[in-house]
Amino acid sequence: MAYTTGIILFALAILISVSLHEFGHMLTAKAFKMKVTRYFVGFGPTLWSFRKGETEYGLKGIPLGGFVKIVGMTPLEEEEEELDERDKKRVFWRKPLWQRTVVLAAGSVTHFILGFAVLWVLVSFVGVTNPAWAESYEHSQNTAAVDVSECVPPEDADADFTCSASDEPAPAIAAGMRDGDQITGVAGQEVTDWDSLIAVVSDLEPGEAVDVTVDRDGESVDLQITPYAAEVELADGTTETVARIGVTPYLDPSIDPVLVAGPIGGIDETASYTGDMFRETFIALGQLPSKIPPLWDSIFGAERAEDTPVSVVGASRLGGEMVQYDQWAMFFMLLVVLNYFIGVFNLLPLLPMDGGHIAIAWFERVRSWLAARRGKPDPGRVDYLKLMPLTYAVIIVLGGFMLLTITADIVNPITIFN
């Protein structure tokens, strides 16, 4: 029940977010006296509506977004409208360039404001992962720097297990390894990061001593360690016996893993977090084409990588998992990430996204300016009909990508806790 509730809540949050996106367009358009005739949440048949002034507001039967109708988004649209002379001055494309830019960007700005507000609440009052702690953890992953366990945990140990005097000392601590040591070699094999350490140690024979080399404050130290046997659960749910030496990734004990900055300090921390998220968003967009082959393979049984894209379906399933395991901070952080991503993606200079309309508007202004500088007549507006093939191509590509991610999220979804 909690899982289903989480899915519904997350899907509803996405719907609200997209509706606010369209509300941002409408609010700024009305502020600039543009003619707005419709604002609806959803698509398809109308379930309920009312008219206030010149605008009809309502709900549609398919809750997959929303739309706002601003008269005259292009000169072509104006020709299709029956307008009196007063209203012709209010159509979108006749307004100043800066006003059109504000209206077109208002949807993405709404996502940014919403994401920032939610993130500020999390950073200020709830707590988020401390960036300094995350950096320390990443360093340990990249260098095989380790924390040394005090004992060998029993097979039924849970996450809250603590060692006692009666427990067997872990091999690493018994051999003299210290917290912060960076393992560089095991049994004659080079170790460069945490993954290579796990791979090498897992192939060892439990109970047989091996030579281990560590870097301790710039000095190479040789140790001899006898690994123990441990049961680990594989991705398919089966277990396997592997060797372990009793180490975990190194975490600086002076750094609190959770950051709660308070309402004032939360502003700077939220801005810093936002900058990091924007950078990661642009990196993710650049890597998107390379994620398509593994996404396709996952549909046909290959393991689903955690860094592959997800659709609204996949994001909602993740939200359901987070509610199921009472991870509300993660739930809202996922909403923040999604809002920032949608906001940035929508500003890409491609039709039919808002960024495409902004790019065309500014192209027209630059082209007119250059023509005037050269003493030539104004070339006028861009012919949107000539851009329709490109627009349809973008729609087909995006539609195919959406279908691919939805399929993968149904047959082979990403999970966090299972």
Coordinates of C-alpha atoms in Angstrom, one line a residue:
M1 CA 0.0 0.0 0.0
A2 CA 2.8 2.4 0.9
Y3 CA 4.5 1.7 -2.4
T4 CA 1.4 2.3 -4.5
T5 CA 0.7 5.5 -2.5
G6 CA 4.2 6.7 -3.2
I7 CA 3.8 6.1 -6.9
I8 CA 0.5 8.1 -6.9
L9 CA 2.0 10.9 -4.9
F10 CA 5.0 11.2 -7.1
A11 CA 3.0 11.1 -10.3
L12 CA 0.7 13.8 -8.8
A13 CA 3.7 15.9 -7.9
I14 CA 5.0 15.7 -11.5
L15 CA 1.5 16.7 -12.7
I16 CA 1.5 19.7 -10.4
S17 CA 5.0 20.7 -11.5
V18 CA 4.1 20.6 -15.2
S19 CA 0.8 22.5 -14.5
L20 CA 2.8 25.2 -12.7
H21 CA 5.1 25.3 -15.7
E22 CA 2.2 26.3 -17.9
F23 CA 0.9 28.6 -15.1
G24 CA 4.2 30.5 -15.3
H25 CA 3.7 31.1 -19.1
M26 CA 0.1 32.2 -18.4
L27 CA 1.0 34.5 -15.5
T28 CA 3.7 36.4 -17.4
A29 CA 1.7 36.6 -20.6
K30 CA -1.2 38.2 -18.8
A31 CA 1.2 40.5 -17.0
F32 CA 2.3 41.8 -20.5
K33 CA -1.4 42.1 -21.6
M34 CA -1.1 39.2 -24.1
K35 CA -4.4 37.5 -25.0
V36 CA -4.6 34.2 -23.1
T37 CA -7.7 32.2 -24.1
R38 CA -7.2 28.8 -22.3
Y39 CA -5.4 27.2 -19.4
F40 CA -6.0 23.5 -18.8
V41 CA -4.5 20.7 -16.6
G42 CA -4.3 17.5 -18.6
F43 CA -5.2 16.6 -22.2
G44 CA -8.1 15.0 -24.0
P45 CA -11.8 15.4 -23.2
T46 CA -12.8 18.3 -20.9
L47 CA -14.0 17.1 -17.5
W48 CA -14.7 20.5 -16.0
S49 CA -14.1 24.1 -16.9
F50 CA -15.1 27.7 -16.1
R51 CA -14.5 31.0 -17.8
K52 CA -13.1 34.1 -16.1
G53 CA -12.8 37.1 -18.3
E54 CA -11.4 36.0 -21.7
T55 CA -9.7 32.8 -20.3
E56 CA -11.2 29.4 -19.9
Y57 CA -9.8 27.3 -17.1
G58 CA -10.3 23.6 -16.6
L59 CA -9.4 19.9 -16.2
K60 CA -8.9 17.4 -19.0
G61 CA -9.5 13.6 -18.8
I62 CA -5.8 12.5 -19.4
P63 CA -3.6 13.8 -16.5
L64 CA -0.4 13.9 -18.4
G65 CA 0.6 17.5 -18.3
G66 CA -1.2 20.7 -19.2
F67 CA -1.3 23.6 -21.7
V68 CA -1.9 27.3 -22.0
K69 CA -3.2 29.0 -25.2
I70 CA -1.5 32.4 -25.9
V71 CA -2.9 33.9 -29.1
G72 CA -0.4 34.4 -31.9
M73 CA 2.7 32.4 -30.8
T74 CA 3.6 32.7 -34.5
P75 CA 2.4 35.0 -37.3
L76 CA 0.8 31.9 -38.8
E77 CA -1.4 31.4 -35.7
E78 CA -2.5 35.0 -35.7
E79 CA -3.8 34.5 -39.3
E80 CA -6.0 31.6 -38.1
E81 CA -7.6 33.7 -35.3
E82 CA -10.5 36.1 -35.8
L83 CA -9.4 39.1 -33.8
D84 CA -10.5 42.7 -33.7
E85 CA -8.0 45.5 -34.1
R86 CA -7.5 46.0 -30.4
D87 CA -6.7 42.3 -29.8
K88 CA -4.3 42.2 -32.8
K89 CA -2.0 44.4 -30.7
R90 CA -2.1 41.8 -27.9
V91 CA -0.9 38.7 -29.8
F92 CA 2.3 37.2 -28.7
W93 CA 4.6 37.7 -31.6
R94 CA 3.8 41.4 -31.9
K95 CA 5.1 42.1 -28.3
P96 CA 8.7 43.3 -27.6
L97 CA 11.4 40.6 -27.8
W98 CA 12.2 40.9 -24.1
Q99 CA 8.6 40.3 -23.1
R100 CA 8.3 37.2 -25.4
T101 CA 11.6 35.9 -24.0
V102 CA 10.3 36.3 -20.4
V103 CA 7.1 34.5 -21.2
L104 CA 8.8 31.6 -23.0
A105 CA 11.4 31.2 -20.3
A106 CA 8.8 31.5 -17.5
G107 CA 8.0 27.7 -17.6
S108 CA 11.6 26.7 -17.0
V109 CA 12.0 29.4 -14.4
T110 CA 9.0 28.1 -12.6
H111 CA 10.7 24.6 -12.4
F112 CA 13.9 26.3 -11.1
I113 CA 12.0 28.2 -8.4
L114 CA 10.0 25.2 -7.3
G115 CA 13.2 23.0 -7.2
F116 CA 15.1 25.7 -5.3
A117 CA 12.3 26.1 -2.7
V118 CA 12.0 22.4 -2.0
L119 CA 15.8 22.0 -1.9
W120 CA 16.0 24.9 0.6
V121 CA 13.6 23.2 2.9
L122 CA 15.5 20.0 2.8
V123 CA 18.9 21.7 3.3
S124 CA 17.7 24.0 6.0
F125 CA 15.5 21.8 8.2
V126 CA 15.5 18.1 7.1
G127 CA 19.1 17.4 6.2
V128 CA 20.8 16.3 3.0
T129 CA 24.0 14.5 2.2
N130 CA 27.0 16.7 3.2
P131 CA 28.9 17.6 0.0
A132 CA 32.2 17.4 1.9
W133 CA 31.2 13.9 3.1
A134 CA 30.3 12.8 -0.4
E135 CA 33.6 14.1 -1.6
S136 CA 35.4 12.1 1.1
Y137 CA 33.5 9.0 0.1
E138 CA 34.2 9.5 -3.6
H139 CA 37.9 9.9 -2.8
S140 CA 37.9 6.5 -1.0
Q141 CA 36.2 4.9 -4.0
N142 CA 38.7 6.3 -6.4
T143 CA 41.8 5.5 -4.3
A144 CA 40.9 2.4 -2.2
A145 CA 41.5 4.3 1.0
V146 CA 39.9 2.3 3.8
D147 CA 38.4 2.2 7.2
V148 CA 39.3 -0.9 9.2
S149 CA 36.6 -2.9 10.8
E150 CA 37.2 -4.0 14.4
C151 CA 35.8 -7.5 14.1
V152 CA 34.4 -10.2 11.7
P153 CA 30.6 -9.7 11.7
P154 CA 28.4 -12.7 12.3
E155 CA 26.3 -13.9 9.3
D156 CA 23.1 -12.5 10.8
A157 CA 24.6 -9.1 11.5
D158 CA 22.4 -6.1 10.6
A159 CA 23.3 -2.5 9.8
D160 CA 23.3 -1.6 13.6
F161 CA 25.7 -4.4 14.6
T162 CA 28.6 -3.3 16.8
C163 CA 31.6 -5.4 17.8
S164 CA 32.2 -6.8 21.3
A165 CA 35.2 -8.2 23.1
S166 CA 34.1 -11.7 22.3
D167 CA 34.1 -11.2 18.5
E168 CA 37.0 -12.3 16.3
P169 CA 39.2 -9.4 15.3
A170 CA 39.0 -8.5 11.6
P171 CA 42.0 -9.7 9.5
A172 CA 43.0 -6.1 8.5
I173 CA 43.1 -4.7 12.0
A174 CA 44.9 -7.8 13.3
A175 CA 47.6 -7.3 10.7
G176 CA 48.1 -3.7 11.7
M177 CA 46.2 -1.8 9.0
R178 CA 44.9 1.6 10.0
D179 CA 42.0 3.9 9.1
G180 CA 43.0 6.0 6.1
D181 CA 45.5 3.6 4.7
Q182 CA 45.3 3.4 0.9
I183 CA 45.6 -0.2 -0.4
T184 CA 47.8 -0.3 -3.5
G185 CA 48.4 -4.0 -3.9
V186 CA 47.0 -7.4 -2.8
A187 CA 48.7 -10.7 -3.5
G188 CA 51.0 -9.2 -6.1
Q189 CA 48.1 -7.5 -8.0
E190 CA 47.8 -3.8 -8.3
V191 CA 44.9 -2.0 -6.7
T192 CA 43.8 1.4 -8.0
D193 CA 40.3 1.9 -6.6
W194 CA 37.6 0.3 -4.5
D195 CA 36.2 -1.7 -7.4
S196 CA 39.6 -3.3 -8.2
L197 CA 40.1 -4.0 -4.5
I198 CA 36.9 -5.9 -4.2
A199 CA 37.6 -7.8 -7.4
V200 CA 41.1 -8.9 -6.2
V201 CA 40.0 -9.7 -2.7
S202 CA 37.0 -11.7 -3.8
D203 CA 39.2 -14.1 -5.8
L204 CA 41.4 -14.9 -2.8
E205 CA 41.3 -18.1 -0.9
P206 CA 39.8 -17.6 2.6
G207 CA 42.2 -18.8 5.3
E208 CA 45.4 -18.4 3.2
A209 CA 47.7 -15.5 4.2
V210 CA 48.5 -12.9 1.4
D211 CA 50.8 -9.9 1.2
V212 CA 49.0 -6.5 1.2
T213 CA 50.7 -3.2 0.4
V214 CA 49.3 0.1 1.7
D215 CA 50.3 3.8 1.2
R216 CA 50.3 5.4 4.7
D217 CA 51.0 9.1 4.6
G218 CA 53.2 8.7 1.5
E219 CA 55.1 5.7 2.9
S220 CA 54.7 2.2 1.5
V221 CA 53.9 -0.4 4.2
D222 CA 53.8 -4.2 3.7
L223 CA 51.3 -6.3 5.7
Q224 CA 50.3 -9.9 5.7
I225 CA 46.6 -10.6 6.0
T226 CA 44.6 -13.8 6.2
P227 CA 41.1 -13.2 4.7
Y228 CA 37.9 -14.8 6.1
A229 CA 35.0 -16.3 4.2
A230 CA 31.8 -14.3 3.9
E231 CA 28.4 -14.8 2.2
V232 CA 27.3 -12.1 -0.2
E233 CA 24.0 -11.7 -2.0
L234 CA 24.2 -11.4 -5.8
A235 CA 21.9 -9.4 -8.0
D236 CA 19.8 -12.4 -8.8
G237 CA 19.1 -13.1 -5.2
T238 CA 21.5 -16.1 -4.8
T239 CA 24.5 -16.1 -2.4
E240 CA 28.1 -16.7 -3.0
T241 CA 31.1 -17.3 -0.6
V242 CA 33.9 -14.8 -1.1
A243 CA 37.0 -13.7 0.7
R244 CA 37.0 -10.5 2.8
I245 CA 39.7 -8.7 4.9
G246 CA 37.5 -6.4 7.0
V247 CA 37.7 -3.0 5.4
T248 CA 35.1 -0.4 4.2
P249 CA 35.6 2.8 2.2
Y250 CA 37.3 5.5 4.3
L251 CA 35.2 8.3 5.6
D252 CA 36.7 11.3 7.4
P253 CA 35.3 11.1 10.9
S254 CA 35.5 14.8 11.3
I255 CA 32.8 15.3 8.6
D256 CA 29.1 14.9 9.5
P257 CA 27.5 12.9 6.7
V258 CA 24.2 14.9 7.0
L259 CA 24.1 18.6 6.5
V260 CA 21.4 20.7 8.2
A261 CA 22.2 24.4 7.5
G262 CA 19.3 26.3 9.0
P263 CA 17.2 28.9 7.2
I264 CA 19.9 31.5 6.7
G265 CA 22.8 29.2 5.9
G266 CA 20.5 27.1 3.9
I267 CA 20.3 29.8 1.2
D268 CA 24.0 29.6 0.4
E269 CA 24.1 25.8 0.7
T270 CA 21.1 25.5 -1.6
A271 CA 22.7 27.8 -4.2
S272 CA 25.8 25.6 -4.0
Y273 CA 23.8 22.4 -4.4
T274 CA 21.9 24.0 -7.3
G275 CA 25.1 24.8 -9.1
D276 CA 26.3 21.2 -8.7
M277 CA 23.0 19.9 -9.9
F278 CA 23.0 22.1 -13.0
R279 CA 26.5 21.0 -13.8
E280 CA 25.5 17.3 -13.4
T281 CA 22.4 18.0 -15.6
F282 CA 24.5 19.3 -18.5
I283 CA 26.9 16.4 -18.1
A284 CA 23.9 14.0 -18.2
L285 CA 22.5 15.6 -21.3
G286 CA 25.8 15.3 -23.0
Q287 CA 26.0 11.6 -22.1
L288 CA 22.4 10.8 -23.1
P289 CA 23.2 9.3 -26.5
S290 CA 25.6 6.9 -25.0
K291 CA 23.0 5.6 -22.5
I292 CA 20.6 4.5 -25.3
P293 CA 22.3 1.1 -26.2
P294 CA 22.5 -0.1 -22.5
L295 CA 18.9 1.1 -22.1
W296 CA 17.9 -1.0 -25.1
D297 CA 19.8 -4.0 -23.9
S298 CA 18.1 -3.8 -20.5
I299 CA 14.7 -4.4 -22.1
F300 CA 16.0 -7.8 -23.4
G301 CA 17.4 -9.0 -20.1
A302 CA 20.7 -7.2 -19.6
E303 CA 21.3 -5.8 -16.1
R304 CA 19.8 -2.3 -15.8
A305 CA 22.5 0.3 -15.0
E306 CA 21.6 2.8 -12.3
D307 CA 22.7 5.7 -14.4
T308 CA 20.4 5.0 -17.3
P309 CA 17.6 7.5 -18.0
V310 CA 14.2 7.0 -16.5
S311 CA 10.8 8.1 -17.6
V312 CA 7.9 9.5 -15.6
V313 CA 6.9 5.9 -15.0
G314 CA 10.4 5.0 -13.6
A315 CA 10.6 8.1 -11.5
S316 CA 7.2 7.4 -10.0
R317 CA 8.3 3.8 -9.2
L318 CA 11.4 5.2 -7.5
G319 CA 9.2 7.6 -5.6
G320 CA 7.0 4.7 -4.5
E321 CA 10.0 2.8 -3.2
M322 CA 11.1 5.8 -1.2
V323 CA 7.8 6.2 0.4
Q324 CA 7.6 2.4 1.1
Y325 CA 10.9 2.6 3.0
D326 CA 10.0 6.0 4.6
Q327 CA 12.7 7.9 2.8
W328 CA 10.9 11.2 2.3
A329 CA 14.0 13.3 2.0
M330 CA 15.0 11.2 -1.0
F331 CA 11.5 11.5 -2.4
F332 CA 11.6 15.3 -2.4
M333 CA 15.3 15.3 -3.6
L334 CA 14.2 13.3 -6.6
L335 CA 11.5 15.9 -7.3
V336 CA 14.2 18.6 -7.1
V337 CA 16.4 16.8 -9.6
L338 CA 13.5 16.2 -11.9
N339 CA 12.4 19.9 -11.8
Y340 CA 15.9 21.1 -12.6
F341 CA 16.3 18.6 -15.4
I342 CA 13.0 19.5 -17.0
G343 CA 13.8 23.2 -16.7
V344 CA 17.1 22.9 -18.4
F345 CA 15.9 20.4 -21.0
N346 CA 13.0 22.7 -22.0
L347 CA 15.4 25.5 -22.7
L348 CA 17.4 23.6 -25.4
P349 CA 17.3 25.5 -28.7
L350 CA 15.1 23.0 -30.4
L351 CA 11.5 23.1 -31.5
P352 CA 8.9 22.4 -30.1
M353 CA 10.6 23.2 -26.8
D354 CA 10.4 26.8 -25.4
G355 CA 14.1 27.2 -26.0
G356 CA 13.5 26.6 -29.7
H357 CA 11.0 29.5 -29.8
I358 CA 13.4 31.7 -27.8
A359 CA 16.3 30.9 -30.3
I360 CA 14.1 31.8 -33.3
A361 CA 13.0 35.0 -31.7
W362 CA 16.6 36.1 -31.1
F363 CA 17.7 34.9 -34.5
E364 CA 15.1 37.1 -36.1
R365 CA 16.3 40.1 -34.1
V366 CA 20.0 39.5 -35.0
R367 CA 19.1 38.9 -38.6
S368 CA 17.1 42.1 -38.8
W369 CA 20.0 44.1 -37.1
L370 CA 22.5 42.7 -39.5
A371 CA 20.3 43.6 -42.5
A372 CA 19.9 47.1 -41.2
R373 CA 23.7 47.5 -40.7
R374 CA 24.2 46.4 -44.3
G375 CA 21.5 48.7 -45.7
K376 CA 19.3 45.8 -46.8
P377 CA 15.5 45.4 -46.2
D378 CA 14.4 43.6 -43.1
P379 CA 14.0 39.9 -43.9
G380 CA 11.0 39.7 -41.6
R381 CA 9.8 36.7 -39.6
V382 CA 11.0 33.2 -39.8
D383 CA 8.7 30.9 -41.8
Y384 CA 7.6 28.3 -39.3
L385 CA 6.2 26.1 -42.0
K386 CA 9.7 25.5 -43.3
L387 CA 10.8 24.4 -39.9
M388 CA 8.0 21.9 -39.5
P389 CA 10.1 18.9 -40.9
L390 CA 12.8 19.6 -38.3
T391 CA 10.2 20.0 -35.6
Y392 CA 8.5 16.7 -36.5
A393 CA 11.9 15.0 -36.5
V394 CA 12.6 16.2 -33.0
I395 CA 9.2 15.1 -31.8
I396 CA 9.7 11.6 -33.3
V397 CA 13.1 11.3 -31.7
L398 CA 11.8 12.4 -28.3
G399 CA 8.8 10.2 -28.6
G400 CA 10.9 7.2 -29.5
F401 CA 13.2 7.9 -26.5
M402 CA 10.2 8.3 -24.2
L403 CA 8.8 5.0 -25.4
L404 CA 12.1 3.3 -24.9
T405 CA 12.5 4.6 -21.3
I406 CA 8.9 3.7 -20.4
T407 CA 9.4 0.2 -21.7
A408 CA 12.6 -0.3 -19.8
D409 CA 10.9 1.1 -16.6
I410 CA 8.1 -1.4 -16.9
V411 CA 10.1 -4.6 -17.8
N412 CA 13.4 -3.9 -16.0
P413 CA 13.0 -1.0 -13.6
I414 CA 15.7 0.6 -11.5
T415 CA 15.3 -0.2 -7.8
I416 CA 17.1 1.4 -4.8
F417 CA 16.3 -0.8 -1.8
N418 CA 15.9 -4.3 -3.5

